Amino acid sequence: MRYKILHIFSSYSFGGAEKTTLLLAENLQKSGVCDNIVAVPYESQMSKEALKRNIKIVTFKAVNSFDPCGILKLVKIIKRNNINILHVHQGKLYWTSLIVKFLCLNKIKVVFHRRQDTRHSFISKNHYKFADAIITVSQAVANGLIKYEKVDPKKIMVVYNGVNFEKFNKNIDYSDVIKKYSLENKKVVGTVSQIVDFKGKGQTYLMEAAKMLREEFPDLRYLIVGSGKGLQEQQAYAKKLNVDDIVCFTGYQDDVPKYILAMDIFCLLAWDTEGMPNVVVEAQSLEKPVVVTNIGGNSEAFVDGVTGFMVEPKNSIQVANAIKKLILNPHIAKQMGIEGKKFVEKKFVLNNTIKNVLEVYKGLSKKP
């Protein structure tokens, strides 16, 4: 059976979830058993990136879960392209996809791709009952669905995001980053993430750690890579903490590996939820020791005490202590980087991701 897949993502941003969706669609197409189309908003960053990768796209946007225009548009796309599997990558589109399934007289199967370990309202919990299959990016997300959303475990398959490790090459020239931010002869701690609000992915706690470490390590610098609605607030906070001269905000960057290479230590300090932190995996592939919060699927993305250190969310003191330990013990930092590369290249193999997703599709074809 040849699978005709429609991946839907009604998003204008371009973070980890969007990137992994395109990587999945691109490599499913290469498998030779799928025809993949990605439905995304017109002129979104995701649509532009899809075209660069020669992924077929169609224009689609839903204002909310029950947007009638979005629902009718989706029905037309499905019928026009003879879609048999609707792969939904965004929570707000779950009910949208189920309504479309009903309007198509159950002639399509619906797969939910759950990326966040968050709780739903009573109404939203029920959409899992009608999905044909659910993919989660970590065991933590799966456990949350089973415990709090009462999802049937038989419907769930944990599929770790695969990484294109060829893109993360230690030999990439990053000298321009060093020069641009005056990082010559400095130790650099950094993070990469969208800054959706003031706290973002914990960048504020990294800045607080910078203030604590400033006197003891005057040559330490910090790179905050990413943009979003909270950027200006974070910049103002850096100024308030008197660390704006040692904290460098780079804004959004396409060439993330180059910026990670400029760092000696990588941090991801998510404080509320995290399904699977792809950027932590990517940082380890470049042999960077990591400092990661104990939340969601983070513990599945690295090995505490072996490839990095785990800290409690919202705890800038623990962040500062972890950074200090790595700075004072460069041999430990180096060994953690080496072990991190080994770990991720074994656990996050792209071919395994494609194989597992195809197994989900194959299982759907056996259902009535």
Short mmCIF file of C-alpha atoms in Angstrom, two decimals:
data_model
loop_
_atom_site.label_atom_id
_atom_site.label_comp_id
_atom_site.label_asym_id
_atom_site.label_seq_id
_atom_site.Cartn_x
_atom_site.Cartn_y
_atom_site.Cartn_z
CA MET A 1 0.00 0.00 0.00
CA ARG A 2 1.23 3.48 -0.83
CA TYR A 3 0.51 6.03 1.88
CA LYS A 4 -0.73 9.46 0.90
CA ILE A 5 0.06 11.63 3.88
CA LEU A 6 -1.05 15.15 4.65
CA HIS A 7 0.98 16.76 7.44
CA ILE A 8 -0.78 19.80 8.92
CA PHE A 9 0.74 22.60 10.98
CA SER A 10 -1.01 25.97 11.14
CA SER A 11 1.95 27.93 12.46
CA TYR A 12 3.88 31.04 11.40
CA SER A 13 6.77 30.42 13.80
CA PHE A 14 9.67 28.11 13.04
CA GLY A 15 10.89 26.34 16.14
CA GLY A 16 11.86 22.77 16.97
CA ALA A 17 8.44 21.24 16.28
CA GLU A 18 8.22 22.85 12.86
CA LYS A 19 11.75 21.81 11.94
CA THR A 20 11.23 18.18 12.97
CA THR A 21 7.93 18.05 11.07
CA LEU A 22 9.67 19.06 7.84
CA LEU A 23 12.57 16.69 8.47
CA LEU A 24 10.06 13.87 8.96
CA ALA A 25 8.09 14.69 5.81
CA GLU A 26 11.26 15.04 3.76
CA ASN A 27 12.64 11.65 4.81
CA LEU A 28 9.32 9.83 4.65
CA GLN A 29 9.22 10.90 1.01
CA LYS A 30 12.68 9.41 0.49
CA SER A 31 11.45 6.07 1.88
CA GLY A 32 9.66 5.46 -1.41
CA VAL A 33 6.38 4.29 0.12
CA CYS A 34 4.83 7.68 0.96
CA ASP A 35 3.58 10.69 -0.94
CA ASN A 36 3.86 13.58 1.49
CA ILE A 37 2.22 16.99 1.41
CA VAL A 38 2.63 19.63 4.10
CA ALA A 39 -0.30 21.99 4.71
CA VAL A 40 0.91 25.29 6.17
CA PRO A 41 -0.06 28.98 6.14
CA TYR A 42 0.77 31.01 3.06
CA GLU A 43 4.18 32.72 3.15
CA SER A 44 4.98 31.26 6.59
CA GLN A 45 8.59 30.45 7.44
CA MET A 46 7.64 26.79 7.40
CA SER A 47 6.30 27.03 3.84
CA LYS A 48 9.50 28.71 2.67
CA GLU A 49 11.69 26.07 4.30
CA ALA A 50 9.55 23.27 2.83
CA LEU A 51 10.02 24.64 -0.68
CA LYS A 52 13.79 24.77 -0.15
CA ARG A 53 13.66 21.03 0.56
CA ASN A 54 11.42 20.27 -2.43
CA ILE A 55 8.55 19.21 -0.18
CA LYS A 56 5.13 19.66 -1.78
CA ILE A 57 3.03 22.21 0.12
CA VAL A 58 -0.55 23.43 0.09
CA THR A 59 -1.85 26.59 1.73
CA PHE A 60 -3.82 25.99 4.92
CA LYS A 61 -4.62 27.95 8.05
CA ALA A 62 -7.06 27.40 10.92
CA VAL A 63 -7.76 30.27 13.32
CA ASN A 64 -8.94 27.83 16.00
CA SER A 65 -10.03 24.23 16.44
CA PHE A 66 -13.53 24.81 15.07
CA ASP A 67 -12.75 27.33 12.33
CA PRO A 68 -15.31 26.50 9.58
CA CYS A 69 -13.18 27.98 6.80
CA GLY A 70 -10.18 25.93 7.93
CA ILE A 71 -12.30 22.76 8.15
CA LEU A 72 -13.78 23.14 4.67
CA LYS A 73 -10.39 24.02 3.20
CA LEU A 74 -8.90 20.87 4.74
CA VAL A 75 -11.70 18.67 3.36
CA LYS A 76 -11.03 20.03 -0.14
CA ILE A 77 -7.29 19.43 0.16
CA ILE A 78 -7.85 15.84 1.30
CA LYS A 79 -10.28 15.00 -1.50
CA ARG A 80 -8.23 16.73 -4.19
CA ASN A 81 -5.06 14.83 -3.23
CA ASN A 82 -6.66 11.46 -2.32
CA ILE A 83 -5.18 11.63 1.18
CA ASN A 84 -5.59 8.50 3.31
CA ILE A 85 -3.65 9.54 6.43
CA LEU A 86 -3.93 12.94 8.11
CA HIS A 87 -0.86 13.45 10.32
CA VAL A 88 -1.58 16.28 12.77
CA HIS A 89 1.42 18.00 14.33
CA GLN A 90 -0.30 20.74 16.34
CA GLY A 91 -2.65 20.39 19.30
CA LYS A 92 -5.04 23.13 18.27
CA LEU A 93 -5.78 21.17 15.08
CA TYR A 94 -6.81 17.92 16.78
CA TRP A 95 -10.55 18.65 16.84
CA THR A 96 -10.28 20.21 13.39
CA SER A 97 -8.87 16.98 11.99
CA LEU A 98 -11.51 14.82 13.70
CA ILE A 99 -14.34 16.92 12.29
CA VAL A 100 -12.75 16.55 8.86
CA LYS A 101 -12.52 12.78 9.38
CA PHE A 102 -16.27 12.70 10.09
CA LEU A 103 -17.05 14.84 7.03
CA CYS A 104 -14.95 12.48 4.90
CA LEU A 105 -17.06 9.56 6.19
CA ASN A 106 -14.11 8.00 8.04
CA LYS A 107 -12.25 7.35 4.79
CA ILE A 108 -9.09 8.81 6.30
CA LYS A 109 -7.07 7.84 9.35
CA VAL A 110 -5.92 10.49 11.82
CA VAL A 111 -2.56 10.44 13.62
CA PHE A 112 -1.90 12.90 16.45
CA HIS A 113 1.76 13.83 16.97
CA ARG A 114 2.02 14.93 20.59
CA ARG A 115 5.10 17.02 21.36
CA GLN A 116 4.33 18.70 24.69
CA ASP A 117 3.76 17.34 28.16
CA THR A 118 0.85 19.62 29.02
CA ARG A 119 -2.60 19.05 30.47
CA HIS A 120 -5.87 19.56 28.59
CA SER A 121 -9.32 20.76 29.58
CA PHE A 122 -12.13 18.21 29.88
CA ILE A 123 -13.36 18.88 26.35
CA SER A 124 -9.92 18.60 24.81
CA LYS A 125 -9.16 15.33 26.59
CA ASN A 126 -11.84 13.58 24.61
CA HIS A 127 -10.29 14.09 21.20
CA TYR A 128 -7.80 11.29 21.92
CA LYS A 129 -10.67 8.77 21.95
CA PHE A 130 -11.32 9.36 18.26
CA ALA A 131 -7.75 9.47 16.96
CA ASP A 132 -6.61 6.34 15.15
CA ALA A 133 -3.06 6.54 16.52
CA ILE A 134 -0.94 8.81 18.70
CA ILE A 135 2.79 9.41 18.37
CA THR A 136 4.64 10.99 21.29
CA VAL A 137 8.16 12.40 21.18
CA SER A 138 9.12 11.03 24.59
CA GLN A 139 8.03 8.52 27.19
CA ALA A 140 7.30 11.43 29.54
CA VAL A 141 4.67 12.76 27.12
CA ALA A 142 3.20 9.27 26.72
CA ASN A 143 3.02 8.78 30.50
CA GLY A 144 1.24 12.12 30.88
CA LEU A 145 -1.37 11.19 28.28
CA ILE A 146 -2.03 7.85 29.95
CA LYS A 147 -2.15 9.21 33.51
CA TYR A 148 -3.96 12.51 33.06
CA GLU A 149 -5.79 12.27 29.72
CA LYS A 150 -6.74 8.58 30.18
CA VAL A 151 -5.52 7.69 26.70
CA ASP A 152 -5.49 4.02 25.75
CA PRO A 153 -1.80 2.95 25.90
CA LYS A 154 -2.37 0.68 22.89
CA LYS A 155 -2.92 3.77 20.73
CA ILE A 156 0.40 5.35 21.69
CA MET A 157 3.82 4.83 20.15
CA VAL A 158 6.88 6.69 21.44
CA VAL A 159 8.99 7.85 18.51
CA TYR A 160 12.07 9.93 19.30
CA ASN A 161 12.82 12.74 16.87
CA GLY A 162 15.57 11.74 14.50
CA VAL A 163 18.42 14.15 13.82
CA ASN A 164 20.31 14.76 10.61
CA PHE A 165 23.74 14.55 12.24
CA GLU A 166 25.51 15.41 8.98
CA LYS A 167 24.31 18.98 9.49
CA PHE A 168 26.04 19.16 12.88
CA ASN A 169 29.68 19.14 11.89
CA LYS A 170 32.43 20.22 14.28
CA ASN A 171 34.49 21.51 11.36
CA ILE A 172 32.05 24.30 10.50
CA ASP A 173 33.74 27.71 10.53
CA TYR A 174 32.20 29.81 13.30
CA SER A 175 34.93 32.46 13.51
CA ASP A 176 32.48 35.15 12.35
CA VAL A 177 30.32 34.52 15.42
CA ILE A 178 33.34 34.83 17.71
CA LYS A 179 34.36 38.08 16.03
CA LYS A 180 30.87 39.60 15.88
CA TYR A 181 30.25 39.20 19.62
CA SER A 182 33.86 39.76 20.77
CA LEU A 183 34.19 36.26 22.22
CA GLU A 184 37.93 35.90 21.56
CA ASN A 185 39.68 34.21 24.52
CA LYS A 186 36.38 33.97 26.40
CA LYS A 187 34.48 31.02 27.84
CA VAL A 188 30.97 31.02 26.43
CA VAL A 189 27.73 29.67 27.88
CA GLY A 190 24.70 29.71 25.60
CA THR A 191 21.18 28.66 24.81
CA VAL A 192 19.03 28.43 21.69
CA SER A 193 15.25 28.75 21.73
CA GLN A 194 12.29 30.86 20.74
CA ILE A 195 11.57 33.64 23.23
CA VAL A 196 7.79 33.38 23.29
CA ASP A 197 7.41 35.44 26.46
CA PHE A 198 9.48 36.96 29.29
CA LYS A 199 10.59 33.63 30.78
CA GLY A 200 10.86 31.92 27.40
CA LYS A 201 12.77 28.67 27.80
CA GLY A 202 14.42 29.85 30.98
CA GLN A 203 16.77 32.45 29.49
CA THR A 204 15.96 34.67 32.48
CA TYR A 205 17.44 32.07 34.86
CA LEU A 206 20.61 31.93 32.76
CA MET A 207 20.93 35.71 33.10
CA GLU A 208 20.49 35.45 36.87
CA ALA A 209 23.24 32.83 36.93
CA ALA A 210 25.43 35.19 34.89
CA LYS A 211 25.02 37.85 37.58
CA MET A 212 26.04 35.36 40.30
CA LEU A 213 29.12 34.23 38.39
CA ARG A 214 30.25 37.61 37.15
CA GLU A 215 32.75 38.49 39.86
CA GLU A 216 34.39 35.05 40.01
CA PHE A 217 34.53 34.58 36.22
CA PRO A 218 34.87 38.03 34.61
CA ASP A 219 35.76 36.55 31.21
CA LEU A 220 32.59 34.44 30.98
CA ARG A 221 30.17 35.45 28.21
CA TYR A 222 26.62 34.35 27.36
CA LEU A 223 24.93 33.83 23.99
CA ILE A 224 21.14 33.87 23.84
CA VAL A 225 20.07 32.74 20.37
CA GLY A 226 16.44 33.18 19.37
CA SER A 227 13.68 35.70 18.98
CA GLY A 228 10.03 36.19 19.82
CA LYS A 229 7.57 38.38 21.69
CA GLY A 230 9.58 38.24 24.92
CA LEU A 231 12.89 39.39 23.43
CA GLN A 232 12.66 43.06 24.45
CA GLU A 233 11.57 42.15 27.99
CA GLN A 234 14.53 39.83 28.35
CA GLN A 235 16.90 42.48 27.04
CA ALA A 236 15.48 44.91 29.60
CA TYR A 237 15.95 42.28 32.33
CA ALA A 238 19.59 41.82 31.36
CA LYS A 239 20.05 45.56 31.75
CA LYS A 240 18.28 45.53 35.12
CA LEU A 241 20.63 42.78 36.32
CA ASN A 242 23.64 44.75 35.00
CA VAL A 243 24.70 41.85 32.77
CA ASP A 244 23.75 43.40 29.43
CA ASP A 245 27.45 43.88 28.64
CA ILE A 246 28.21 40.15 28.97
CA VAL A 247 24.92 38.71 27.65
CA CYS A 248 24.65 38.77 23.84
CA PHE A 249 21.20 38.50 22.25
CA THR A 250 21.65 37.30 18.67
CA GLY A 251 18.02 37.21 17.54
CA TYR A 252 16.77 34.43 15.24
CA GLN A 253 19.52 32.55 13.42
CA ASP A 254 19.24 30.05 10.58
CA ASP A 255 22.67 28.55 11.11
CA VAL A 256 22.20 27.20 14.64
CA PRO A 257 25.14 24.73 14.59
CA LYS A 258 27.58 27.59 14.07
CA TYR A 259 26.30 29.36 17.17
CA ILE A 260 26.37 26.20 19.29
CA LEU A 261 29.97 25.63 18.23
CA ALA A 262 30.84 29.06 19.62
CA MET A 263 29.66 27.87 23.05
CA ASP A 264 31.65 25.91 25.63
CA ILE A 265 28.55 24.95 27.62
CA PHE A 266 24.99 24.62 26.36
CA CYS A 267 21.94 25.24 28.58
CA LEU A 268 18.23 24.63 28.11
CA LEU A 269 16.39 25.78 31.21
CA ALA A 270 12.71 25.15 30.33
CA TRP A 271 10.63 25.88 33.41
CA ASP A 272 7.04 24.81 32.61
CA THR A 273 6.97 22.06 29.98
CA GLU A 274 9.20 20.28 27.50
CA GLY A 275 8.31 17.32 25.32
CA MET A 276 11.68 16.52 23.77
CA PRO A 277 14.37 19.23 23.51
CA ASN A 278 15.83 18.71 20.05
CA VAL A 279 18.40 21.45 20.54
CA VAL A 280 19.87 19.59 23.54
CA VAL A 281 20.38 16.57 21.29
CA GLU A 282 21.96 18.80 18.64
CA ALA A 283 24.31 20.45 21.16
CA GLN A 284 25.53 17.05 22.34
CA SER A 285 26.13 15.97 18.75
CA LEU A 286 28.62 18.87 18.64
CA GLU A 287 30.27 17.56 21.83
CA LYS A 288 28.98 20.27 24.15
CA PRO A 289 28.32 19.46 27.83
CA VAL A 290 24.75 20.43 28.70
CA VAL A 291 22.86 21.87 31.65
CA VAL A 292 19.19 20.89 31.48
CA THR A 293 16.18 21.26 33.78
CA ASN A 294 14.38 18.29 35.29
CA ILE A 295 11.11 18.65 33.42
CA GLY A 296 9.10 16.73 30.81
CA GLY A 297 11.17 14.69 28.37
CA ASN A 298 14.45 16.45 29.17
CA SER A 299 15.77 13.49 31.16
CA GLU A 300 15.44 11.32 28.03
CA ALA A 301 17.55 13.71 25.94
CA PHE A 302 20.81 13.38 27.91
CA VAL A 303 22.40 11.40 30.76
CA ASP A 304 22.69 13.26 34.04
CA GLY A 305 26.23 13.22 35.37
CA VAL A 306 27.56 11.64 32.16
CA THR A 307 26.76 14.03 29.32
CA GLY A 308 25.74 17.02 31.43
CA PHE A 309 24.05 18.15 34.62
CA MET A 310 20.38 18.25 35.56
CA VAL A 311 19.03 21.18 37.59
CA GLU A 312 15.64 22.02 39.04
CA PRO A 313 13.40 24.40 37.04
CA LYS A 314 13.47 28.09 38.05
CA ASN A 315 16.62 27.56 40.11
CA SER A 316 19.31 29.96 38.93
CA ILE A 317 21.57 29.01 41.88
CA GLN A 318 21.75 25.41 40.65
CA VAL A 319 22.36 26.67 37.11
CA ALA A 320 25.27 28.82 38.33
CA ASN A 321 26.73 25.91 40.30
CA ALA A 322 26.56 23.55 37.31
CA ILE A 323 28.25 26.10 35.04
CA LYS A 324 30.91 26.76 37.68
CA LYS A 325 31.68 23.05 38.01
CA LEU A 326 32.15 22.72 34.25
CA ILE A 327 34.34 25.83 34.03
CA LEU A 328 36.57 24.73 36.91
CA ASN A 329 36.82 21.15 35.60
CA PRO A 330 37.52 21.37 31.86
CA HIS A 331 38.46 17.68 31.72
CA ILE A 332 34.97 16.76 32.97
CA ALA A 333 33.38 19.14 30.48
CA LYS A 334 35.39 17.63 27.62
CA GLN A 335 34.55 14.05 28.59
CA MET A 336 30.85 14.92 28.91
CA GLY A 337 30.95 16.33 25.39
CA ILE A 338 32.51 13.13 24.05
CA GLU A 339 29.98 10.94 25.86
CA GLY A 340 27.12 13.17 24.72
CA LYS A 341 27.99 12.68 21.07
CA LYS A 342 28.07 8.90 21.52
CA PHE A 343 24.75 8.95 23.35
CA VAL A 344 22.71 10.98 20.85
CA GLU A 345 24.14 9.32 17.75
CA LYS A 346 22.92 6.00 19.13
CA LYS A 347 19.51 7.08 20.43
CA PHE A 348 18.27 9.66 17.91
CA VAL A 349 18.93 7.93 14.59
CA LEU A 350 16.84 9.43 11.80
CA ASN A 351 16.35 6.10 10.02
CA ASN A 352 14.83 4.64 13.20
CA THR A 353 12.38 7.54 13.40
CA ILE A 354 11.22 6.96 9.81
CA LYS A 355 10.96 3.21 10.38
CA ASN A 356 8.83 3.69 13.51
CA VAL A 357 6.48 6.22 11.90
CA LEU A 358 6.00 3.87 8.94
CA GLU A 359 5.10 1.14 11.45
CA VAL A 360 2.37 3.42 12.80
CA TYR A 361 1.05 3.98 9.26
CA LYS A 362 1.20 0.24 8.55
CA GLY A 363 -0.82 -0.46 11.68
CA LEU A 364 -3.51 1.98 10.52
CA SER A 365 -3.93 0.13 7.24
CA LYS A 366 -4.98 -2.97 9.19
CA LYS A 367 -7.74 -1.12 11.02
CA PRO A 368 -11.29 -1.13 9.60
#
